[in-house]
Coordinates of C-alpha atoms and ligand atoms in Angstrom, one line a residue:
M1 CA 11.5 -11.9 10.6
L2 CA 9.1 -9.7 8.6
K3 CA 5.5 -10.2 9.6
K4 CA 4.0 -6.8 10.1
C5 CA 2.6 -4.4 7.5
L6 CA 1.5 -0.9 8.1
F7 CA -1.3 0.9 6.1
P8 CA -1.3 4.6 6.5
V9 CA -4.9 5.5 5.7
A10 CA -5.4 8.8 7.5
G11 CA -5.5 11.0 4.3
Y12 CA -8.7 12.9 3.3
G13 CA -8.9 11.6 -0.3
T14 CA -9.9 15.1 -1.5
R15 CA -9.5 14.1 -5.2
F16 CA -12.6 11.9 -4.8
L17 CA -14.9 14.4 -3.1
P18 CA -17.8 14.2 -2.6
A19 CA -17.5 10.4 -2.6
T20 CA -15.0 10.5 0.2
K21 CA -16.9 13.0 2.4
A22 CA -18.3 10.3 4.7
M23 CA -16.4 7.3 3.4
P24 CA -12.7 6.5 3.3
K25 CA -11.2 6.5 -0.1
E26 CA -9.6 3.1 0.7
M27 CA -13.1 1.7 0.7
L28 CA -13.9 2.8 -2.8
P29 CA -14.6 -0.5 -4.7
L30 CA -12.5 -1.7 -7.6
V31 CA -15.4 -3.6 -9.1
N32 CA -16.6 -5.6 -6.1
K33 CA -13.7 -5.3 -3.6
P34 CA -12.6 -2.2 -1.7
L35 CA -9.2 -0.9 -2.7
V36 CA -7.6 -1.6 0.7
Q37 CA -8.5 -5.3 0.5
Y38 CA -6.2 -5.7 -2.6
G39 CA -3.4 -4.2 -0.5
V40 CA -4.1 -6.5 2.5
E41 CA -4.3 -9.6 0.2
E42 CA -0.9 -8.6 -1.3
A43 CA 0.6 -8.3 2.2
I44 CA -0.8 -11.7 3.3
E45 CA 0.6 -13.3 0.1
A46 CA 4.0 -11.9 1.1
G47 CA 3.6 -13.6 4.5
L48 CA 2.8 -10.4 6.4
T49 CA -0.2 -11.3 8.5
E50 CA 0.0 -8.7 11.2
I51 CA -1.8 -5.7 9.6
G52 CA -1.7 -2.3 11.3
F53 CA -3.7 0.7 10.1
V54 CA -2.9 4.3 10.9
T55 CA -6.3 5.8 10.6
G56 CA -8.0 9.2 11.1
R57 CA -11.5 10.6 11.5
G58 CA -14.2 9.0 9.3
K59 CA -12.3 5.7 8.7
R60 CA -14.4 3.4 10.8
A61 CA -15.7 1.5 7.8
I62 CA -12.2 0.0 7.3
E63 CA -12.4 -1.5 10.8
D64 CA -15.8 -2.9 10.1
H65 CA -14.7 -4.3 6.8
F66 CA -12.0 -6.4 8.4
D67 CA -14.3 -7.7 11.1
T68 CA -17.1 -10.3 11.0
N69 CA -20.6 -9.0 10.4
F70 CA -22.6 -11.6 12.3
E71 CA -26.0 -10.3 11.2
L72 CA -25.0 -10.6 7.5
E73 CA -23.3 -13.9 8.0
Q74 CA -26.5 -15.3 9.6
Q75 CA -28.7 -13.8 6.9
I76 CA -26.9 -15.5 4.0
A77 CA -25.7 -18.7 5.7
G78 CA -26.6 -21.7 3.6
T79 CA -27.7 -19.5 0.6
S80 CA -26.1 -19.2 -2.8
K81 CA -24.9 -15.7 -1.7
E82 CA -22.3 -17.1 0.7
K83 CA -19.7 -17.2 -2.1
Y84 CA -19.6 -13.4 -2.2
L85 CA -18.2 -13.3 1.3
E86 CA -15.6 -16.0 0.8
C87 CA -12.6 -13.8 -0.1
I88 CA -13.0 -11.4 2.9
R89 CA -13.6 -14.3 5.3
R90 CA -10.3 -15.7 4.2
V91 CA -8.5 -12.4 4.8
I92 CA -10.1 -12.1 8.3
S93 CA -9.0 -15.6 9.3
D94 CA -5.5 -15.3 7.8
A95 CA -4.5 -12.0 9.4
S96 CA -4.8 -10.0 12.5
F97 CA -5.7 -6.3 12.4
S98 CA -4.9 -3.4 14.8
Y99 CA -5.4 0.3 14.6
T100 CA -4.0 3.5 15.8
R101 CA -4.8 7.1 15.0
Q102 CA -2.9 9.9 13.4
G103 CA -4.4 12.9 15.3
E104 CA -3.2 15.5 12.8
M105 CA -2.4 15.0 9.1
R106 CA 1.3 15.9 9.3
G107 CA 2.4 13.9 6.3
L108 CA 3.3 10.3 5.4
G109 CA 6.5 10.3 7.5
D110 CA 4.5 11.3 10.6
A111 CA 1.8 8.7 9.8
I112 CA 4.4 6.0 9.8
L113 CA 5.9 7.3 13.0
Q114 CA 2.5 7.0 14.7
G115 CA 2.5 3.4 13.5
R116 CA 5.4 2.7 15.8
R117 CA 3.0 1.8 18.6
L118 CA 1.8 -1.1 16.4
I119 CA 5.2 -2.1 15.0
G120 CA 7.6 -2.0 17.9
D121 CA 11.3 -2.6 17.2
E122 CA 11.1 -4.8 14.1
P123 CA 11.4 -4.4 10.3
F124 CA 8.0 -3.9 8.7
A125 CA 6.4 -3.2 5.3
V126 CA 4.3 -0.1 4.4
V127 CA 1.6 -0.2 1.8
L128 CA -0.2 2.9 0.4
A129 CA -3.4 1.2 -0.7
D130 CA -4.1 3.8 -3.3
D131 CA -1.3 2.4 -5.4
L132 CA -2.7 -0.8 -6.7
C133 CA 0.0 -3.3 -7.7
L134 CA -0.8 -6.4 -9.7
N135 CA 1.4 -9.1 -11.0
E136 CA 0.5 -12.4 -12.5
E137 CA 3.2 -14.2 -10.5
L138 CA 4.4 -13.1 -7.0
G139 CA 3.1 -9.7 -5.9
V140 CA 5.3 -6.7 -5.4
L141 CA 5.5 -7.0 -1.6
G142 CA 6.3 -10.7 -2.0
Q143 CA 9.2 -9.7 -4.3
M144 CA 10.4 -7.1 -1.8
V145 CA 10.3 -9.6 1.1
Q146 CA 12.5 -11.9 -0.9
L147 CA 15.0 -9.1 -1.4
Y148 CA 14.9 -8.1 2.3
K149 CA 15.8 -11.6 3.3
Q150 CA 19.0 -11.2 1.2
F151 CA 20.0 -7.6 2.0
R152 CA 18.4 -6.8 5.4
C153 CA 18.0 -3.1 4.8
S154 CA 15.2 -0.7 3.9
I155 CA 13.8 -1.1 0.3
V156 CA 11.6 1.2 -1.7
A157 CA 9.7 0.1 -4.8
V158 CA 10.4 2.3 -7.8
E159 CA 9.0 2.7 -11.3
E160 CA 10.2 4.7 -14.3
V161 CA 7.7 7.5 -15.0
P162 CA 7.6 10.1 -17.8
R163 CA 9.5 13.3 -17.0
E164 CA 6.3 15.4 -17.1
Q165 CA 4.9 13.4 -14.1
I166 CA 8.0 13.2 -12.0
H167 CA 7.1 16.2 -9.9
K168 CA 4.3 14.2 -8.2
F169 CA 6.7 11.6 -6.7
G170 CA 9.6 11.0 -4.4
V171 CA 12.5 10.4 -6.8
I172 CA 15.7 8.5 -6.3
A173 CA 19.3 8.4 -7.7
G174 CA 21.3 5.3 -7.3
N175 CA 23.9 2.9 -8.4
E176 CA 22.6 -0.3 -10.0
I177 CA 24.0 -3.2 -8.1
K178 CA 22.1 -5.8 -10.1
P179 CA 19.5 -5.6 -12.8
G180 CA 16.6 -3.6 -11.4
L181 CA 18.1 -3.1 -8.0
Y182 CA 19.8 0.2 -7.0
Q183 CA 21.7 1.4 -3.9
V184 CA 20.2 4.8 -3.2
T185 CA 22.6 7.8 -3.3
D186 CA 20.0 10.6 -3.3
M187 CA 16.2 11.1 -2.9
V188 CA 14.1 14.1 -3.4
E189 CA 10.4 14.6 -2.7
K190 CA 8.3 16.0 -5.6
P191 CA 11.2 17.8 -7.5
P192 CA 10.5 20.0 -10.5
A193 CA 11.3 17.9 -13.6
E194 CA 14.5 19.9 -14.4
E195 CA 15.8 19.1 -10.9
A196 CA 14.8 15.5 -10.6
P197 CA 17.9 13.2 -10.2
S198 CA 16.3 10.5 -12.4
N199 CA 13.0 9.3 -13.7
M200 CA 12.8 6.6 -11.0
A201 CA 9.8 7.4 -8.9
I202 CA 9.0 5.8 -5.5
I203 CA 5.6 4.1 -5.3
G204 CA 3.6 3.0 -2.4
R205 CA 5.5 -0.1 -1.2
Y206 CA 8.3 0.1 1.3
I207 CA 10.1 -2.2 3.6
L208 CA 11.6 -0.3 6.5
T209 CA 14.1 -1.2 9.3
P210 CA 13.0 0.1 12.7
D211 CA 15.8 2.7 13.0
I212 CA 13.6 4.7 10.5
F213 CA 11.4 5.8 13.5
E214 CA 14.2 7.8 15.1
L215 CA 15.2 9.2 11.8
I216 CA 11.6 10.4 11.1
R217 CA 11.5 11.9 14.6
E218 CA 14.6 13.9 13.7
T219 CA 13.2 15.0 10.3
P220 CA 11.9 18.5 10.1
P221 CA 8.7 19.2 8.0
G222 CA 9.7 19.3 4.3
K223 CA 7.8 19.8 1.1
N224 CA 4.3 21.2 1.8
G225 CA 5.1 21.5 5.5
E226 CA 4.7 17.7 5.9
V227 CA 7.0 15.2 7.5
Q228 CA 8.3 13.4 4.4
I229 CA 9.3 9.7 4.6
T230 CA 11.6 10.5 1.6
D231 CA 13.7 12.8 3.8
A232 CA 14.0 10.2 6.6
L233 CA 15.0 7.6 4.0
L234 CA 17.6 9.8 2.6
A235 CA 19.2 10.1 6.0
Q236 CA 19.0 6.3 6.3
A237 CA 20.7 5.9 2.9
Q238 CA 23.5 8.3 3.9
R239 CA 24.2 6.5 7.2
G240 CA 23.8 2.9 5.9
C241 CA 22.0 1.4 3.0
V242 CA 18.6 1.9 1.3
L243 CA 17.8 -0.1 -1.9
A244 CA 15.4 0.9 -4.7
Y245 CA 13.7 -2.0 -6.5
A246 CA 12.2 -1.7 -10.0
F247 CA 9.4 -4.2 -9.3
K248 CA 7.8 -6.7 -11.7
G249 CA 4.2 -6.0 -12.4
R250 CA 1.8 -3.1 -13.0
R251 CA 0.9 -0.2 -10.8
F252 CA -2.3 1.9 -11.0
D253 CA -2.5 5.2 -9.3
C254 CA -5.9 4.8 -7.7
G255 CA -5.5 8.0 -5.7
S256 CA -6.4 9.8 -9.0
V257 CA -9.7 9.5 -10.8
D258 CA -8.0 8.6 -14.1
G259 CA -5.9 5.9 -12.5
F260 CA -8.9 4.6 -10.6
I261 CA -10.9 4.2 -13.8
E262 CA -8.0 2.5 -15.6
A263 CA -7.6 0.1 -12.7
T264 CA -11.3 -0.6 -12.6
N265 CA -11.4 -1.6 -16.3
Y266 CA -8.2 -3.7 -15.9
V267 CA -9.5 -5.5 -12.8
Y268 CA -12.9 -6.2 -14.4
E269 CA -11.3 -7.9 -17.4
N270 CA -8.4 -9.6 -15.8
V271 CA -9.4 -10.3 -12.2
Y272 CA -13.1 -10.1 -11.7
L273 CA -14.4 -12.0 -14.8
P274 CA -11.9 -14.9 -14.6
E275 CA -12.7 -15.2 -10.9
Q276 CA -16.5 -15.3 -11.6
A277 CA -15.9 -18.0 -14.3
R278 CA -13.9 -20.0 -11.7
I279 CA -16.7 -19.8 -9.2
D280 CA -19.4 -20.7 -11.8
A281 CA -17.4 -23.7 -12.9
A282 CA -16.9 -24.9 -9.3
E283 CA -20.7 -24.5 -8.7
K284 CA -21.6 -26.6 -11.7
K285 CA -19.4 -29.5 -10.5
Ligands
UTP1 P1 -2.0 11.2 -0.5 O1 -1.7 12.7 -0.3 O2 -1.8 10.7 -1.8 O3 -3.5 10.9 -0.1 O4 -1.2 10.4 0.6 P2 -4.7 11.8 0.4 O5 -4.3 12.9 1.2 O6 -5.6 10.8 1.1 O7 -5.4 12.1 -1.0 P3 -5.7 13.5 -1.7 O8 -4.4 14.0 -2.2 O9 -6.3 14.4 -0.6 O10 -6.7 13.2 -2.8 C1 -0.6 9.1 0.3 C2 -1.0 8.2 1.4 O11 -0.5 8.6 2.7 C3 -1.5 8.6 3.6 C4 -2.8 8.7 2.8 O12 -3.9 8.1 3.5 C5 -2.5 8.0 1.6 O13 -2.7 6.6 1.7 N1 -1.3 9.7 4.5 C6 -0.8 10.9 4.0 C7 -1.6 9.6 5.9 O14 -2.0 8.6 6.4 N2 -1.3 10.7 6.7 C8 -0.8 11.9 6.2 O15 -0.6 12.8 7.0 C9 -0.6 12.0 4.9

């Protein structure tokens, strides 16, 4: 069954320079929690507790974040500050973490292929942590795991985006087999608006069956000279079945400064403040 989730985090995060010069963009905090922790919590909620990271140079802070800091633990043990570590302690105890490196930035498809060492021959999920997905009920990965149990094939999460933004995404065409679920017939990476097969953009949540690895290996570099997962997925769709799922919830593009600020404001109001109120109420009891 599905239990592994891969986080490709080898990118440079150039849009956030100089903040990301010596620090991974995945560690930028949305209020008080690094971006990557939201993704890991979504994976754990979906029952995916074996977390694999495909990292690169300068990403050590991610390893340290998902590890116990004994000095810090000792320092704050028994004080009122312990509550601030609660949520990361929970993540560390609920999941296991492993790491491999992508030696050269050759694209998302290549990053996923490097993750094969951590995944083996099983279906797995992929999360791009810079897409923050929030839903009041079950998270996006949880929704996709439910679909996987039913259909047992690769699934990509999609969202309708305005035409003028479509050139930034992988775009699908498909036949709707039930409301919000499409069997993919075509996929193009970052097409010009006039060539896009639809306005359904692929966002950073995937469930992939392990035959994808061989398909990636056979995929020549595409757009921007990078090995594109979209090209390998199209080959998979042509041989068998790939589904596109219009998820329930909200996505924020935290890989862009505007999206990051929008997400920060949203999380402060809708996640951070209610959580603090809950902690305060529990303390008063
Ligand atoms: P992006 O291109 O959006 O991220 O890749 P980036 O390169 O880090 O950011 P900018 O554009 O320079 O600001 C999408 C995701 O794929 C991963 C990135 O880490 C990011 O999570 N990725 C991309 C890799 O791990 N390896 C690659 O070769 C390419």
